[in-house]
PDB file of C-alpha atoms and ligand atoms in Angstrom:
ATOM      1  CA  MET A  51      67.447 118.409-241.403  1.00 98.00           C
ATOM      2  CA  ARG A  52      64.845 117.321-238.885  1.00 98.00           C
ATOM      3  CA  ILE A  53      64.369 120.305-236.565  1.00 98.00           C
ATOM      4  CA  ILE A  54      62.343 120.630-233.378  1.00 98.00           C
ATOM      5  CA  LEU A  55      61.088 124.212-233.001  1.00 98.00           C
ATOM      6  CA  VAL A  56      59.802 125.289-229.593  1.00 99.00           C
ATOM      7  CA  GLY A  57      57.594 128.392-229.645  1.00 98.00           C
ATOM      8  CA  ALA A  58      56.690 127.819-233.283  1.00 98.00           C
ATOM      9  CA  ALA A  59      53.427 129.738-233.026  1.00 98.00           C
ATOM     10  CA  GLY A  60      54.972 132.934-231.601  1.00 98.00           C
ATOM     11  CA  LYS A  61      56.052 136.075-233.477  1.00 98.00           C
ATOM     12  CA  ALA A  62      59.635 134.915-233.905  1.00 98.00           C
ATOM     13  CA  GLY A  63      58.682 131.247-234.113  1.00 98.00           C
ATOM     14  CA  ARG A  64      56.334 131.714-237.052  1.00 98.00           C
ATOM     15  CA  ALA A  65      59.066 133.489-239.023  1.00 98.00           C
ATOM     16  CA  VAL A  66      61.583 130.791-238.190  1.00 99.00           C
ATOM     17  CA  HIS A  67      59.086 128.089-239.181  1.00 98.00           C
ATOM     18  CA  GLU A  68      58.373 129.739-242.509  1.00 98.00           C
ATOM     19  CA  LEU A  69      62.073 130.192-243.408  1.00 98.00           C
ATOM     20  CA  MET A  70      63.188 126.744-242.270  1.00 98.00           C
ATOM     21  CA  GLU A  71      60.337 125.065-244.137  1.00 98.00           C
ATOM     22  CA  ALA A  72      61.233 127.037-247.266  1.00 98.00           C
ATOM     23  CA  ARG A  73      64.799 125.758-246.818  1.00 98.00           C
ATOM     24  CA  GLY A  74      63.460 122.215-247.065  1.00 98.00           C
ATOM     25  CA  HIS A  75      63.868 121.222-243.439  1.00 98.00           C
ATOM     26  CA  ASP A  76      61.404 118.909-241.702  1.00 98.00           C
ATOM     27  CA  ILE A  77      60.005 120.850-238.740  1.00 98.00           C
ATOM     28  CA  VAL A  78      58.430 119.418-235.574  1.00 98.00           C
ATOM     29  CA  THR A  79      56.541 122.300-233.948  1.00 98.00           C
ATOM     30  CA  VAL A  80      56.159 122.596-230.165  1.00 98.00           C
ATOM     31  CA  GLY A  81      54.155 124.913-227.930  1.00 98.00           C
ATOM     32  CA  ARG A  82      52.113 124.779-224.759  1.00 98.00           C
ATOM     33  CA  THR A  83      48.812 125.347-226.575  1.00 98.00           C
ATOM     34  CA  SER A  84      49.570 124.403-230.204  1.00 98.00           C
ATOM     35  CA  GLY A  85      52.007 122.439-232.307  1.00 98.00           C
ATOM     36  CA  ASP A  86      52.792 118.874-233.401  1.00 98.00           C
ATOM     37  CA  VAL A  87      53.800 118.215-229.808  1.00 98.00           C
ATOM     38  CA  ARG A  88      52.208 120.096-226.881  1.00 98.00           C
ATOM     39  CA  CYS A  89      54.768 120.751-224.170  1.00 98.00           C
ATOM     40  CA  ASP A  90      55.533 123.321-221.513  1.00 98.00           C
ATOM     41  CA  ILE A  91      59.319 123.174-221.578  1.00 98.00           C
ATOM     42  CA  SER A  92      59.466 124.702-218.076  1.00 98.00           C
ATOM     43  CA  ASP A  93      57.937 121.447-216.772  1.00 98.00           C
ATOM     44  CA  PRO A  94      60.582 118.635-216.662  1.00 97.00           C
ATOM     45  CA  SER A  95      58.010 115.826-216.865  1.00 98.00           C
ATOM     46  CA  GLN A  96      56.420 117.338-219.987  1.00 98.00           C
ATOM     47  CA  LEU A  97      59.885 117.810-221.446  1.00 98.00           C
ATOM     48  CA  ALA A  98      60.666 114.101-220.998  1.00 97.00           C
ATOM     49  CA  ARG A  99      57.390 113.190-222.745  1.00 98.00           C
ATOM     50  CA  MET A 100      58.192 115.655-225.549  1.00 98.00           C
ATOM     51  CA  TRP A 101      61.465 113.840-226.306  1.00 98.00           C
ATOM     52  CA  GLU A 102      59.686 110.471-226.254  1.00 97.00           C
ATOM     53  CA  ARG A 103      57.298 111.759-228.935  1.00 97.00           C
ATOM     54  CA  ALA A 104      59.818 113.758-230.970  1.00 96.00           C
ATOM     55  CA  GLY A 105      62.553 111.145-231.213  1.00 95.00           C
ATOM     56  CA  GLN A 106      65.896 111.997-232.844  1.00 97.00           C
ATOM     57  CA  VAL A 107      66.510 115.399-234.434  1.00 98.00           C
ATOM     58  CA  ASP A 108      69.366 117.242-236.129  1.00 98.00           C
ATOM     59  CA  ALA A 109      68.671 120.613-234.545  1.00 98.00           C
ATOM     60  CA  VAL A 110      66.800 121.995-231.544  1.00 98.00           C
ATOM     61  CA  VAL A 111      65.569 125.562-231.943  1.00 99.00           C
ATOM     62  CA  SER A 112      63.895 127.618-229.231  1.00 99.00           C
ATOM     63  CA  ALA A 113      62.010 130.809-229.917  1.00 98.00           C
ATOM     64  CA  ALA A 114      60.063 130.580-226.605  1.00 98.00           C
ATOM     65  CA  GLY A 115      60.136 132.371-223.321  1.00 97.00           C
ATOM     66  CA  GLU A 116      58.317 134.879-221.149  1.00 96.00           C
ATOM     67  CA  VAL A 117      59.803 137.629-218.976  1.00 98.00           C
ATOM     68  CA  PRO A 118      58.059 140.293-216.821  1.00 98.00           C
ATOM     69  CA  TYR A 119      58.899 143.924-217.595  1.00 97.00           C
ATOM     70  CA  ALA A 120      58.429 146.407-214.700  1.00 98.00           C
ATOM     71  CA  PRO A 121      60.435 149.037-212.797  1.00 98.00           C
ATOM     72  CA  LEU A 122      62.980 147.430-210.509  1.00 98.00           C
ATOM     73  CA  ALA A 123      61.191 148.801-207.431  1.00 98.00           C
ATOM     74  CA  GLU A 124      58.071 146.868-208.495  1.00 98.00           C
ATOM     75  CA  LEU A 125      59.759 143.607-209.466  1.00 98.00           C
ATOM     76  CA  GLY A 126      59.423 141.033-206.688  1.00 98.00           C
ATOM     77  CA  GLY A 127      61.509 137.931-206.112  1.00 98.00           C
ATOM     78  CA  GLU A 128      58.697 135.947-207.696  1.00 98.00           C
ATOM     79  CA  ASP A 129      59.133 137.946-210.923  1.00 98.00           C
ATOM     80  CA  PHE A 130      62.835 137.049-211.116  1.00 98.00           C
ATOM     81  CA  GLU A 131      61.910 133.455-210.234  1.00 98.00           C
ATOM     82  CA  SER A 132      59.323 133.343-212.989  1.00 98.00           C
ATOM     83  CA  ALA A 133      61.741 134.879-215.556  1.00 98.00           C
ATOM     84  CA  TRP A 134      64.367 132.306-214.570  1.00 98.00           C
ATOM     85  CA  GLN A 135      61.940 129.381-214.758  1.00 98.00           C
ATOM     86  CA  GLN A 136      60.132 130.399-217.957  1.00 98.00           C
ATOM     87  CA  LYS A 137      63.002 131.741-220.026  1.00 98.00           C
ATOM     88  CA  ALA A 138      66.392 130.622-218.702  1.00 98.00           C
ATOM     89  CA  LEU A 139      65.934 127.295-216.903  1.00 98.00           C
ATOM     90  CA  ALA A 140      63.326 126.089-219.435  1.00 98.00           C
ATOM     91  CA  GLN A 141      65.823 126.555-222.293  1.00 98.00           C
ATOM     92  CA  ILE A 142      68.741 125.164-220.255  1.00 98.00           C
ATOM     93  CA  ASN A 143      66.665 122.053-219.499  1.00 98.00           C
ATOM     94  CA  LEU A 144      65.753 121.789-223.200  1.00 98.00           C
ATOM     95  CA  VAL A 145      69.465 121.480-223.960  1.00 98.00           C
ATOM     96  CA  ARG A 146      70.360 119.217-221.043  1.00 98.00           C
ATOM     97  CA  THR A 147      67.571 116.756-221.783  1.00 98.00           C
ATOM     98  CA  GLY A 148      68.059 117.032-225.529  1.00 98.00           C
ATOM     99  CA  LEU A 149      71.707 115.973-225.640  1.00 98.00           C
ATOM    100  CA  ASP A 150      70.838 112.300-226.240  1.00 96.00           C
ATOM    101  CA  HIS A 151      68.218 113.188-228.846  1.00 98.00           C
ATOM    102  CA  VAL A 152      70.361 115.307-231.149  1.00 98.00           C
ATOM    103  CA  SER A 153      72.520 113.837-233.846  1.00 97.00           C
ATOM    104  CA  GLU A 154      76.277 113.702-233.273  1.00 95.00           C
ATOM    105  CA  ARG A 155      76.960 116.912-235.228  1.00 94.00           C
ATOM    106  CA  GLY A 156      73.614 118.481-234.418  1.00 98.00           C
ATOM    107  CA  SER A 157      72.962 121.869-232.862  1.00 98.00           C
ATOM    108  CA  PHE A 158      70.959 123.827-230.319  1.00 99.00           C
ATOM    109  CA  THR A 159      69.891 127.432-230.879  1.00 99.00           C
ATOM    110  CA  LEU A 160      68.330 129.373-228.010  1.00 99.00           C
ATOM    111  CA  ILE A 161      66.918 132.867-227.691  1.00 99.00           C
ATOM    112  CA  SER A 162      67.870 135.692-225.304  1.00 98.00           C
ATOM    113  CA  GLY A 163      67.490 139.456-226.027  1.00 98.00           C
ATOM    114  CA  ILE A 164      69.192 142.836-226.095  1.00 98.00           C
ATOM    115  CA  PRO A 165      68.600 143.910-222.439  1.00 98.00           C
ATOM    116  CA  SER A 166      71.547 141.738-221.349  1.00 98.00           C
ATOM    117  CA  ARG A 167      73.946 144.120-223.099  1.00 98.00           C
ATOM    118  CA  ASP A 168      71.993 147.378-223.422  1.00 98.00           C
ATOM    119  CA  PRO A 169      70.094 148.078-220.193  1.00 97.00           C
ATOM    120  CA  ILE A 170      66.593 149.482-220.402  1.00 98.00           C
ATOM    121  CA  VAL A 171      64.307 150.832-217.689  1.00 98.00           C
ATOM    122  CA  SER A 172      61.978 148.032-216.495  1.00 98.00           C
ATOM    123  CA  GLY A 173      64.243 145.373-218.058  1.00 98.00           C
ATOM    124  CA  ALA A 174      66.192 144.104-215.009  1.00 98.00           C
ATOM    125  CA  ALA A 175      64.577 140.645-214.995  1.00 98.00           C
ATOM    126  CA  ALA A 176      64.980 140.296-218.749  1.00 98.00           C
ATOM    127  CA  ALA A 177      68.625 141.454-218.588  1.00 98.00           C
ATOM    128  CA  THR A 178      69.400 138.966-215.805  1.00 98.00           C
ATOM    129  CA  VAL A 179      67.989 135.872-217.451  1.00 98.00           C
ATOM    130  CA  ASN A 180      69.167 136.789-220.967  1.00 98.00           C
ATOM    131  CA  GLY A 181      72.688 137.155-219.562  1.00 98.00           C
ATOM    132  CA  ALA A 182      72.341 133.780-217.850  1.00 98.00           C
ATOM    133  CA  ILE A 183      71.288 132.096-221.107  1.00 99.00           C
ATOM    134  CA  GLU A 184      74.236 133.634-222.984  1.00 99.00           C
ATOM    135  CA  ALA A 185      76.706 132.535-220.269  1.00 99.00           C
ATOM    136  CA  PHE A 186      75.206 129.029-220.359  1.00 99.00           C
ATOM    137  CA  VAL A 187      75.630 128.831-224.132  1.00 99.00           C
ATOM    138  CA  ARG A 188      79.308 129.807-223.981  1.00 98.00           C
ATOM    139  CA  ALA A 189      79.892 127.310-221.182  1.00 98.00           C
ATOM    140  CA  ALA A 190      77.972 124.454-222.750  1.00 98.00           C
ATOM    141  CA  ALA A 191      79.675 124.891-226.135  1.00 98.00           C
ATOM    142  CA  ILE A 192      83.024 123.665-224.838  1.00 98.00           C
ATOM    143  CA  GLU A 193      81.433 120.536-223.346  1.00 98.00           C
ATOM    144  CA  ILE A 194      79.063 119.316-226.031  1.00 98.00           C
ATOM    145  CA  ALA A 195      81.262 119.418-229.145  1.00 97.00           C
ATOM    146  CA  PRO A 196      81.008 118.221-231.880  1.00 97.00           C
ATOM    147  CA  ARG A 197      77.391 119.191-231.245  1.00 98.00           C
ATOM    148  CA  ARG A 198      77.012 123.005-231.407  1.00 98.00           C
ATOM    149  CA  ILE A 199      75.106 125.569-229.407  1.00 99.00           C
ATOM    150  CA  ASN A 200      74.394 129.263-230.086  1.00 99.00           C
ATOM    151  CA  VAL A 201      71.976 131.920-228.945  1.00 99.00           C
ATOM    152  CA  ILE A 202      70.113 134.577-230.903  1.00 99.00           C
ATOM    153  CA  SER A 203      70.054 137.911-229.031  1.00 98.00           C
ATOM    154  CA  PRO A 204      67.720 140.280-230.889  1.00 98.00           C
ATOM    155  CA  SER A 205      66.702 143.886-230.322  1.00 98.00           C
ATOM    156  CA  VAL A 206      62.985 144.546-229.985  1.00 98.00           C
ATOM    157  CA  PHE A 207      61.088 143.080-232.941  1.00 98.00           C
ATOM    158  CA  THR A 208      59.611 145.551-235.445  1.00 98.00           C
ATOM    159  CA  GLU A 209      56.429 143.472-235.131  1.00 98.00           C
ATOM    160  CA  SER A 210      56.420 144.002-231.324  1.00 98.00           C
ATOM    161  CA  LEU A 211      56.902 147.785-231.312  1.00 98.00           C
ATOM    162  CA  ASP A 212      53.193 148.385-230.506  1.00 98.00           C
ATOM    163  CA  ASP A 213      53.538 146.235-227.351  1.00 96.00           C
ATOM    164  CA  PHE A 214      57.147 146.897-226.205  1.00 95.00           C
ATOM    165  CA  GLY A 215      58.394 149.871-228.237  1.00 97.00           C
ATOM    166  CA  ASP A 216      58.119 152.307-225.307  1.00 97.00           C
ATOM    167  CA  PHE A 217      60.596 150.171-223.323  1.00 97.00           C
ATOM    168  CA  PHE A 218      63.185 150.577-226.109  1.00 98.00           C
ATOM    169  CA  PRO A 219      63.455 154.316-226.878  1.00 98.00           C
ATOM    170  CA  GLY A 220      65.769 154.969-229.807  1.00 98.00           C
ATOM    171  CA  PHE A 221      66.678 151.282-230.237  1.00 98.00           C
ATOM    172  CA  VAL A 222      66.966 149.980-233.793  1.00 98.00           C
ATOM    173  CA  PRO A 223      64.308 147.251-234.068  1.00 98.00           C
ATOM    174  CA  VAL A 224      64.805 144.010-235.966  1.00 98.00           C
ATOM    175  CA  ASP A 225      62.264 142.379-238.330  1.00 98.00           C
ATOM    176  CA  VAL A 226      61.337 138.851-237.345  1.00 98.00           C
ATOM    177  CA  ALA A 227      62.348 137.795-240.881  1.00 98.00           C
ATOM    178  CA  ASP A 228      65.911 138.824-239.956  1.00 98.00           C
ATOM    179  CA  VAL A 229      65.634 137.038-236.599  1.00 98.00           C
ATOM    180  CA  ALA A 230      64.735 133.923-238.601  1.00 98.00           C
ATOM    181  CA  ARG A 231      67.883 134.395-240.744  1.00 98.00           C
ATOM    182  CA  GLY A 232      69.893 134.479-237.494  1.00 98.00           C
ATOM    183  CA  PHE A 233      68.444 131.096-236.595  1.00 98.00           C
ATOM    184  CA  GLN A 234      69.205 129.814-240.086  1.00 98.00           C
ATOM    185  CA  ARG A 235      72.825 130.955-239.706  1.00 98.00           C
ATOM    186  CA  ALA A 236      73.109 129.124-236.375  1.00 98.00           C
ATOM    187  CA  VAL A 237      71.461 125.915-237.609  1.00 98.00           C
ATOM    188  CA  GLU A 238      73.012 125.630-241.083  1.00 98.00           C
ATOM    189  CA  GLY A 239      76.361 127.259-240.263  1.00 98.00           C
ATOM    190  CA  ALA A 240      79.338 126.061-238.245  1.00 98.00           C
ATOM    191  CA  SER A 241      79.640 128.439-235.296  1.00 98.00           C
ATOM    192  CA  THR A 242      79.348 127.402-231.674  1.00 98.00           C
ATOM    193  CA  GLY A 243      79.281 129.243-228.360  1.00 98.00           C
ATOM    194  CA  GLU A 244      78.262 132.371-230.249  1.00 98.00           C
ATOM    195  CA  VAL A 245      75.840 135.089-229.104  1.00 98.00           C
ATOM    196  CA  ILE A 246      74.361 136.234-232.420  1.00 98.00           C
ATOM    197  CA  THR A 247      73.277 139.842-231.879  1.00 98.00           C
ATOM    198  CA  LEU A 248      70.622 141.364-234.143  1.00 98.00           C
ATOM    199  CA  PRO A 249      70.369 143.718-235.930  1.00 97.00           C
TER     200      PRO A 249
HETATM  201  N1  NAP B 461      59.109 140.357-228.918  1.00 75.76           N
HETATM  202  C1  NAP B 461      60.302 140.971-228.943  1.00 75.76           C
HETATM  203  O1  NAP B 461      60.414 142.150-229.352  1.00 75.76           O
HETATM  204  C2  NAP B 461      61.521 140.235-228.495  1.00 75.76           C
HETATM  205  C3  NAP B 461      62.776 140.817-228.642  1.00 75.76           C
HETATM  206  C4  NAP B 461      63.914 140.122-228.229  1.00 75.76           C
HETATM  207  C5  NAP B 461      63.772 138.834-227.694  1.00 75.76           C
HETATM  208  N2  NAP B 461      62.522 138.298-227.582  1.00 75.76           N
HETATM  209  C6  NAP B 461      62.407 136.942-227.014  1.00 75.76           C
HETATM  210  O2  NAP B 461      62.047 136.098-228.088  1.00 75.76           O
HETATM  211  C7  NAP B 461      61.249 135.019-227.602  1.00 75.76           C
HETATM  212  C8  NAP B 461      60.011 134.971-228.473  1.00 75.76           C
HETATM  213  O3  NAP B 461      59.330 136.216-228.416  1.00 75.76           O
HETATM  214  P1  NAP B 461      57.963 136.420-229.207  1.00 75.76           P
HETATM  215  O4  NAP B 461      57.665 137.884-229.158  1.00 75.76           O
HETATM  216  O5  NAP B 461      57.988 135.694-230.480  1.00 75.76           O
HETATM  217  O6  NAP B 461      56.988 135.682-228.168  1.00 75.76           O
HETATM  218  P2  NAP B 461      55.487 135.162-228.407  1.00 75.76           P
HETATM  219  O7  NAP B 461      54.881 135.757-229.624  1.00 75.76           O
HETATM  220  O8  NAP B 461      54.816 135.317-227.085  1.00 75.76           O
HETATM  221  O9  NAP B 461      55.706 133.606-228.696  1.00 75.76           O
HETATM  222  C9  NAP B 461      56.253 132.755-227.753  1.00 75.76           C
HETATM  223  C10 NAP B 461      55.970 131.346-228.204  1.00 75.76           C
HETATM  224  O10 NAP B 461      56.577 130.432-227.292  1.00 75.76           O
HETATM  225  C11 NAP B 461      55.620 129.514-226.813  1.00 75.76           C
HETATM  226  N3  NAP B 461      56.002 129.259-225.402  1.00 75.76           N
HETATM  227  C12 NAP B 461      56.157 130.181-224.432  1.00 75.76           C
HETATM  228  N4  NAP B 461      56.528 129.577-223.283  1.00 75.76           N
HETATM  229  C13 NAP B 461      56.648 128.250-223.547  1.00 75.76           C
HETATM  230  C14 NAP B 461      56.971 127.121-222.770  1.00 75.76           C
HETATM  231  N5  NAP B 461      57.270 127.217-221.462  1.00 75.76           N
HETATM  232  N6  NAP B 461      56.982 125.898-223.376  1.00 75.76           N
HETATM  233  C15 NAP B 461      56.660 125.783-224.681  1.00 75.76           C
HETATM  234  N7  NAP B 461      56.340 126.844-225.489  1.00 75.76           N
HETATM  235  C16 NAP B 461      56.327 128.065-224.916  1.00 75.76           C
HETATM  236  C17 NAP B 461      54.263 130.203-226.967  1.00 75.76           C
HETATM  237  O11 NAP B 461      53.196 129.332-227.270  1.00 75.76           O
HETATM  238  P3  NAP B 461      52.198 128.801-226.144  1.00 75.76           P
HETATM  239  O12 NAP B 461      51.691 129.997-225.387  1.00 75.76           O
HETATM  240  O13 NAP B 461      51.190 127.991-226.892  1.00 75.76           O
HETATM  241  O14 NAP B 461      53.081 127.945-225.347  1.00 75.76           O
HETATM  242  C18 NAP B 461      54.491 131.016-228.230  1.00 75.76           C
HETATM  243  O15 NAP B 461      54.216 130.270-229.385  1.00 75.76           O
HETATM  244  C19 NAP B 461      61.016 135.292-226.119  1.00 75.76           C
HETATM  245  O16 NAP B 461      61.953 134.572-225.373  1.00 75.76           O
HETATM  246  C20 NAP B 461      61.286 136.791-225.995  1.00 75.76           C
HETATM  247  O17 NAP B 461      61.727 137.152-224.703  1.00 75.76           O
HETATM  248  C21 NAP B 461      61.420 138.960-227.969  1.00 75.76           C
END
C-alpha cells in the first residue's frame, strides 16, 4: 500500500514507519520540520499543498499532535484552543481534506490517548481533545464507507516515561513497537469506527 504517515519522525511515528516499511508498504513521510513532504497539518493552506504533492494514497496515518499538560487551575482557554487546533482539528482536517485522495477502500488511522477514558491530574486538555477525536472517528466511520477510519488510543509510551511518567502513576505503559502494531491492525485489517486501546 502507499501510505502517508504524518508525524513520522516522532516517537510513535518512527516505530510505525519501521514496521510499515518492513511490511513492504511505500511510505510518504510528513512532518513540520522533516519528511518527504513538510507540512503543518494544523494549517489548512499547507494541508492543501501537502495533498497536491502527495497525490493518491491507500492509507492516511497520523502519529502527530501536541497537547499541554498542566493542573486545571493553570490551564487557560488558550491551552484548550491550542490542544484543539494542534491535536483534534488538525487530524479532523487531515481526514476531511484527504477523502478525495484516498483510494475507494482506503483507510484513515488517527491517534488520541488514554486520558479520554482514564482521567489523570493535569490531563484535562488532553482528555477533552482525545475524546473529541474518538467521537469524530465513530461519527465519520458511518459516512465514509467503504473507506475506513479508526483511532489508536495508547497509554503512556514506555519510551516517554522519563518525560510523562509522573502524570501516569500506576498506569501500564505501552511500548511504541506495540503502538505500531495497533496502526498495522487498523491499516491492514477491516475494522472501522474503532477506538483501538493499548495496551
Ligand atoms: N508520548 C506518549 O506517551 C503518548 C501516549 C499516548 C498518546 N500520545 C500521542 O501520540 C502522538 C505522538 O506522540 P509522540 O510522543 O510520538 O510525539 P513526538 O515524539 O513529539 O512526535 C510528534 C511528531 O509529529 C510531528 N508533528 C507534530 N505536530 C505536527 C503538525 N501540526 N503537523 C505535522 N506534523 C506534526 C512532529 O514533527 P515536527 O515537529 O517536525 O512537525 C513529530 O515528528 C501525540 O498525538 C501524542 O499526544 C503520546
